[in-house]
Structure formats: C-alpha cells, structure tokens
Coordinates of C-alpha atoms in Angstrom, one line a residue:
X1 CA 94.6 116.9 101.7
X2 CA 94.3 118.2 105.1
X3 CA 97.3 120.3 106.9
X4 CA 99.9 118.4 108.8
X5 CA 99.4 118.1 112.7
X6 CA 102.2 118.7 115.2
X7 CA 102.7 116.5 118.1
X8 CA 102.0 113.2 116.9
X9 CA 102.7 109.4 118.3
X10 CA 103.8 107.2 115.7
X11 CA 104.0 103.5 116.7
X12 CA 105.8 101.0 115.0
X13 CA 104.3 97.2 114.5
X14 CA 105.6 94.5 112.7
X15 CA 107.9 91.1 113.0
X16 CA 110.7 90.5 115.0
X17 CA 114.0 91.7 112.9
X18 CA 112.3 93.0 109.9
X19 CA 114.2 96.3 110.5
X20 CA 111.9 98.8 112.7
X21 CA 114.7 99.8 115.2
X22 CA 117.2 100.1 112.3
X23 CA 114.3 102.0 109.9
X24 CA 114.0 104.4 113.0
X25 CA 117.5 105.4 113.2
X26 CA 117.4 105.3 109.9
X27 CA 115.2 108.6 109.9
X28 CA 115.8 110.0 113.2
X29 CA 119.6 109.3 113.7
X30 CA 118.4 107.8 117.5
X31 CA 118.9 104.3 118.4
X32 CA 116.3 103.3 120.6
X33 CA 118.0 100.5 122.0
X34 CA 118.9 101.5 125.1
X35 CA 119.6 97.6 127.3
X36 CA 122.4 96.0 127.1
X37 CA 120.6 92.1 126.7
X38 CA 118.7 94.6 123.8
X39 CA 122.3 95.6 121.7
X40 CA 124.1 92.0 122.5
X41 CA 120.8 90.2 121.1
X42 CA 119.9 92.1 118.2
X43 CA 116.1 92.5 119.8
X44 CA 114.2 95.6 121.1
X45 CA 113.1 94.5 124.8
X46 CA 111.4 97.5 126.4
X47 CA 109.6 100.2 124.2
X48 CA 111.7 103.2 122.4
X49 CA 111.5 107.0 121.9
X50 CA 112.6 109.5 119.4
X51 CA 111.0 112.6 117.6
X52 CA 110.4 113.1 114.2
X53 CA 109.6 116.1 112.1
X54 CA 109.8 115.2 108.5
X55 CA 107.9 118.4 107.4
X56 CA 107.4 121.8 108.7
X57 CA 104.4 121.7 111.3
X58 CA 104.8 117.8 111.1
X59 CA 106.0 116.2 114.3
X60 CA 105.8 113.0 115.5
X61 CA 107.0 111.4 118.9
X62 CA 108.0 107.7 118.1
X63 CA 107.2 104.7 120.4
X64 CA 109.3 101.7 119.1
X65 CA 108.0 98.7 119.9
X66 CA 109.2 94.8 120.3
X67 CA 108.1 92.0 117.5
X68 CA 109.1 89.3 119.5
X69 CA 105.9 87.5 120.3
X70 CA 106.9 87.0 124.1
X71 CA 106.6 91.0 124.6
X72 CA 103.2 91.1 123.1
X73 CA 101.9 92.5 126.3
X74 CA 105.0 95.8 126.1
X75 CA 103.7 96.5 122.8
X76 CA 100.2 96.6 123.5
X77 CA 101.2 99.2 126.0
X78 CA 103.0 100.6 123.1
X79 CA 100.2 100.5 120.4
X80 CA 97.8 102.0 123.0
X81 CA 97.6 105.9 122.1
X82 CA 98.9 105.4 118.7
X83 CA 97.7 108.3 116.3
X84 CA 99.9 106.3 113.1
X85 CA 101.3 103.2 112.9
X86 CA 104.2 102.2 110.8
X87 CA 103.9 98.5 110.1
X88 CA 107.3 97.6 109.1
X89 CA 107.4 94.0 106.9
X90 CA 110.7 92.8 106.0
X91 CA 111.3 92.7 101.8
X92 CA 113.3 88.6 102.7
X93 CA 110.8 87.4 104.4
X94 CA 107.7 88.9 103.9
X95 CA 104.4 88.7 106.4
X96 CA 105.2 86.8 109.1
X97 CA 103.1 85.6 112.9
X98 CA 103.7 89.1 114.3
X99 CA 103.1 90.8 111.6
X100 CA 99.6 89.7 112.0
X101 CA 99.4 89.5 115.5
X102 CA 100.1 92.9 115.5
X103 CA 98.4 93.9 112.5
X104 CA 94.9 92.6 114.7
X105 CA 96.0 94.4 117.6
X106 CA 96.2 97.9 115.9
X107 CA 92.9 97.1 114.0
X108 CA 91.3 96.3 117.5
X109 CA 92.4 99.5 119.2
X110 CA 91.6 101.5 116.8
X111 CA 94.6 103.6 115.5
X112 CA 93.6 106.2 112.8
X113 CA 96.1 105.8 110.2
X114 CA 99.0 103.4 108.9
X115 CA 101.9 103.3 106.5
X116 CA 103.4 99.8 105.6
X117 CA 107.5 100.2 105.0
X118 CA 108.7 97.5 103.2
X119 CA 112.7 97.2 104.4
X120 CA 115.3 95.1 103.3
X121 CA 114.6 95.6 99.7
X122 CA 118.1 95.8 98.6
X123 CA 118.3 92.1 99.9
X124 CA 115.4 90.8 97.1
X125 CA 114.8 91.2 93.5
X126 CA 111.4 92.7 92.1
X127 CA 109.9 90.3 91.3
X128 CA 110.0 89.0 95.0
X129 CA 109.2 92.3 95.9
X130 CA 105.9 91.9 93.7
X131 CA 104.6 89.4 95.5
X132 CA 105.6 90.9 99.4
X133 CA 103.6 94.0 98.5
X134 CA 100.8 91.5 97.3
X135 CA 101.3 89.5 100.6
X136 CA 100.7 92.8 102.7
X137 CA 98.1 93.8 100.1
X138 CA 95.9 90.7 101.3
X139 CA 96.8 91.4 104.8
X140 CA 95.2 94.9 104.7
X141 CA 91.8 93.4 103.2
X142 CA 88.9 93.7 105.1
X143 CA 90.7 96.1 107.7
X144 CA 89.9 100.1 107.9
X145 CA 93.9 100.4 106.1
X146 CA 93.0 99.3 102.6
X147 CA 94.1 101.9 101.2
X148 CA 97.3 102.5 103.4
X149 CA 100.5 103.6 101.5
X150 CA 103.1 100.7 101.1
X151 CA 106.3 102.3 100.6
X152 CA 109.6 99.8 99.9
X153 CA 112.7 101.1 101.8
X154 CA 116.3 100.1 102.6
X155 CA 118.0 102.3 105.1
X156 CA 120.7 102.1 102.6
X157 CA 118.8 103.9 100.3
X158 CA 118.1 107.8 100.5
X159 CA 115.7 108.7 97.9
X160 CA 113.0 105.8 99.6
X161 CA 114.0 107.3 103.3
X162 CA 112.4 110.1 101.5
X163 CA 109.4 108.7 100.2
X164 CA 108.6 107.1 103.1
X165 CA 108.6 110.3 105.3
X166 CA 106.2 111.9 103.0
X167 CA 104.0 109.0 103.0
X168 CA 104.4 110.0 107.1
X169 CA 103.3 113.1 106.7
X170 CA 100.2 112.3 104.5
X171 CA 99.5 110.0 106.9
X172 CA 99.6 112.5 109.6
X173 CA 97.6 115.0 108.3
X174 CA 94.6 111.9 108.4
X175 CA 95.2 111.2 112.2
X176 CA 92.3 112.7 114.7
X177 CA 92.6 115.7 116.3
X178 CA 93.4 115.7 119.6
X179 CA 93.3 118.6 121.8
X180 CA 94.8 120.4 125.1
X181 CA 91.1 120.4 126.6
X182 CA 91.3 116.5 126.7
X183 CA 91.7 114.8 129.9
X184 CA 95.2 114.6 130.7
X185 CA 97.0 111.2 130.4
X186 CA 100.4 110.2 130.6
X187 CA 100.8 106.2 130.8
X188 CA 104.5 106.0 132.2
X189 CA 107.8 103.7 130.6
X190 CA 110.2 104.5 133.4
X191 CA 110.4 105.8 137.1
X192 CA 114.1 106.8 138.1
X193 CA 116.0 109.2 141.0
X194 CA 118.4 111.7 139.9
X195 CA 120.6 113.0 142.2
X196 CA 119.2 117.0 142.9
X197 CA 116.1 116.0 141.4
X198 CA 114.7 113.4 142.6
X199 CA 111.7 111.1 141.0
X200 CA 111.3 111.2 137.2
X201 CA 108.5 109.1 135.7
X202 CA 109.3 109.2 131.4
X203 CA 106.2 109.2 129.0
X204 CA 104.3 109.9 125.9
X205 CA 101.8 112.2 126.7
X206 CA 98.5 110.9 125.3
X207 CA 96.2 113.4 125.6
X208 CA 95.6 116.9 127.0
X209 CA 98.0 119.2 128.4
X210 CA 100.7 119.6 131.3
X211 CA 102.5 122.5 132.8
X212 CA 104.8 122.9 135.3
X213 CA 103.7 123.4 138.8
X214 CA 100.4 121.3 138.6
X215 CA 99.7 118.8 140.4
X216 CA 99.3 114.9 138.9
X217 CA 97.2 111.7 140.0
X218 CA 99.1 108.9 140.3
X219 CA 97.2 105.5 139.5
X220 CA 96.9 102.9 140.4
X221 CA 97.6 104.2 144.2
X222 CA 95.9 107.5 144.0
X223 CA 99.3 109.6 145.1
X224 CA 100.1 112.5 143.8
X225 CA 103.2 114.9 143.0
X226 CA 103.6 118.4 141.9
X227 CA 105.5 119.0 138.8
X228 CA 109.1 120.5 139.2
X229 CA 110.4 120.4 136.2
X230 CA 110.7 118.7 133.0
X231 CA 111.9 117.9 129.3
X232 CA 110.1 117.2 126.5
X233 CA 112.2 115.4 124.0
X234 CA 114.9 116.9 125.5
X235 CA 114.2 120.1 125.7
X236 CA 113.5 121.8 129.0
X237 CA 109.8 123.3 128.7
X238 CA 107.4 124.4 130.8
X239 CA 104.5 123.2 129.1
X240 CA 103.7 119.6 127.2
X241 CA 100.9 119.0 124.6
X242 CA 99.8 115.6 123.9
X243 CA 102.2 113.6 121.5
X244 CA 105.1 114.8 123.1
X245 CA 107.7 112.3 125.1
X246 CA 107.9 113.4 128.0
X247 CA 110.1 113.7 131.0
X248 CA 108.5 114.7 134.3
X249 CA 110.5 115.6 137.6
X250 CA 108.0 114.9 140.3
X251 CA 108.2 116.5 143.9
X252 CA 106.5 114.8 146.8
X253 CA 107.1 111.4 145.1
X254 CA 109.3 108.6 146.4

C-alpha cells in the first residue's frame, strides 16, 4: 500500500441522524455544530470543520455535511473537493433516501476514495447487522467503491473508533495527489468582520497553495484583497496547502 498523504479533505455523506456529526466528535473531540436552530434540532444546517490526523503523516480536514434532503444543495457544496468520503449508514435503520441521494452525488463528482461507517451498532443485534452490511453491499454495486471498507462503529465503543481510523488512513493513502502547483482554489463557508481585523472569509483550501501577503480573486465579482493574515485549523501560519481549513484575514475587502 501506498504512503499516507497529509492534508486531506474528508467529507462525510449519509442520512439524516444516522450519527455523522456525533461519529466526528467521536474521533476529533470537535462538535461541528455550531447554530443554535442546529443544537435545539438535533440536525446539522450549514457545513462543519475539524482536523484529523489518525496516523503520522495522515491528515485530514473534515467537511461535515447535512442529510436532510432539503440541504441537498449545502452538501453538494460540501461533497465538491472531496478527496475521501465517509458514508456514514445508521446500524437501526439501515440505507435510507439520502443515503442514496448522496451515495449518486459522490459517484457523479467523482471522489477518489470511500469508507462506509456503520454507527449505531450497539443499538442492533448481528444478525441485523448482517443484513445492513448486505444492504450497503448492494448499494456499492456497479459504483467505482465496490470494494470500499465497511467498518461497524458505535461512538461508545473504542476498539471500532480504532478500526475505523485505520480504514481512514488506507483510504487516504488511495486519494490523488494533489499538489502546491495547482491552481489555487478556496470555495468560501463564511465571510465575517473582527474587530482589528477586519474581513475573514473561512474555507477548505481545494487545491494549490496560499501565503501571506498575495493577493486573491474574488468571484463572482472579480475584487480582490491582499492576504493579512491567517489560521489554518487554528493555528496561525503563514502558508496553506490544499486540504487545509482555512481562515483568511483579507485587507482591502469590505
């Protein structure tokens, strides 16, 4: 098997309530509910972030999306960019609308690799659990996943937390190259002001690279703003690769 790759986006897919937001805290100890209508309904509204390294020289930037099929159009924004997708199916209920729905819009753009996380599975027996990995089994038929891992989880349960991000990683080191001569592309979640700062536009950086000081194309529009400053998951840097969530603090932009 190939190396790992660093700087990866990982995309989540699946059914509304079969347990991606919770899977996601699950392994990166981030709830990427950020709303208020999100946390007092139970659903994730607008897409979320968090990184991810399960391995040495393994990192992925996460892009959580909604299953509820009236924000189909926030997670194609999502899914678009997608290096790995975790297709989360719920262990209770099995494969559900969205679950295809979403299963035929990662097909369609494209996305190299995918892991299927079966949740919930502390809530069926096996021999219900037999027949949900035989329901996604038919699901993957005739697709370029076939022979994607499906790995059963609970978030209650440690040891298949574990398996799970080593079926990640595998995954990972099967994802295209991407790299820093690429044309640069950030598609952007949120525009704010901060108070000494000014405008900052929030991203996952799809491809190429970004340091500070250069300038950036705004579209549509055509504007443009010089890079002050940012963060990269965090982090103040003064460089960003693609894969990388990204924070940018944009001078000249209103």
């Amino acid at each position: 098997m190939p190396p790992p790759k660093t700087n990866l986006i990982l995309g989540t897919a699946g059914h509304i309530d079969h347990g991606k937001t919770a899977l996601v805290g699950a392994l990166t100890g981030v709830d990427t509910d950020r709303l208020a209508e999100e946390k007092e309904r139970g659903i994730t509204i607008e897409l979320g972030f968090a990184r991810y390294a399960p391995a040495e020289g393994c990192a992925f930037g996460i892009v959580d999306v909604p299953g509820h099929e009236g924000f189909v159009r926030t997670m194609v924004a999502g899914a678009t960019g997608m290096d790995v997708v975790l297709l989360v199916v719920a262990a209770d209920e099995g494969v559900m609308p969205q679950t295809r729905e979403h299963m035929a819009i990662v097909s369609m753009l494209g996305v190299g690799a995918l892991v299927v996380a079966v949740t919930k599975t502390d809530l069926v027996d096996e021999e219900w659990l037999d027949l949900v990995r035989e329901d996604v089994r038919d699901l993957l038929v005739g697709t370029s996943y076939e022979d994607a891992e499906v790995v059963p989880t609970s978030v209650h349960d440690p040891s298949s937390l574990e398996s799970l991000s080593r079926a990640l990683v595998r995954s990972g080191a099967r994802a295209r190259d991407r790299t820093a001569e690429d044309l640069f592309r950030l598609p952007v979640d949120r525009v704010f002001a901060v108070e000494g700062t000014g405008t900052v536009a929030t991203g996952t950086l799809w491809s190429g690279r970004l340091a500070r000081g250069e300038v950036v194309r705004i579209l549509p529009g055509g504007g443009a703003g010089r890079v002050r400053d940012f963060l990269v998951h965090g982090v103040q840097v003064v460089v960003a690769v693609a894969g990388q969530g990204t924070a940018l603090a944009l001078k000249g932009v209103a």
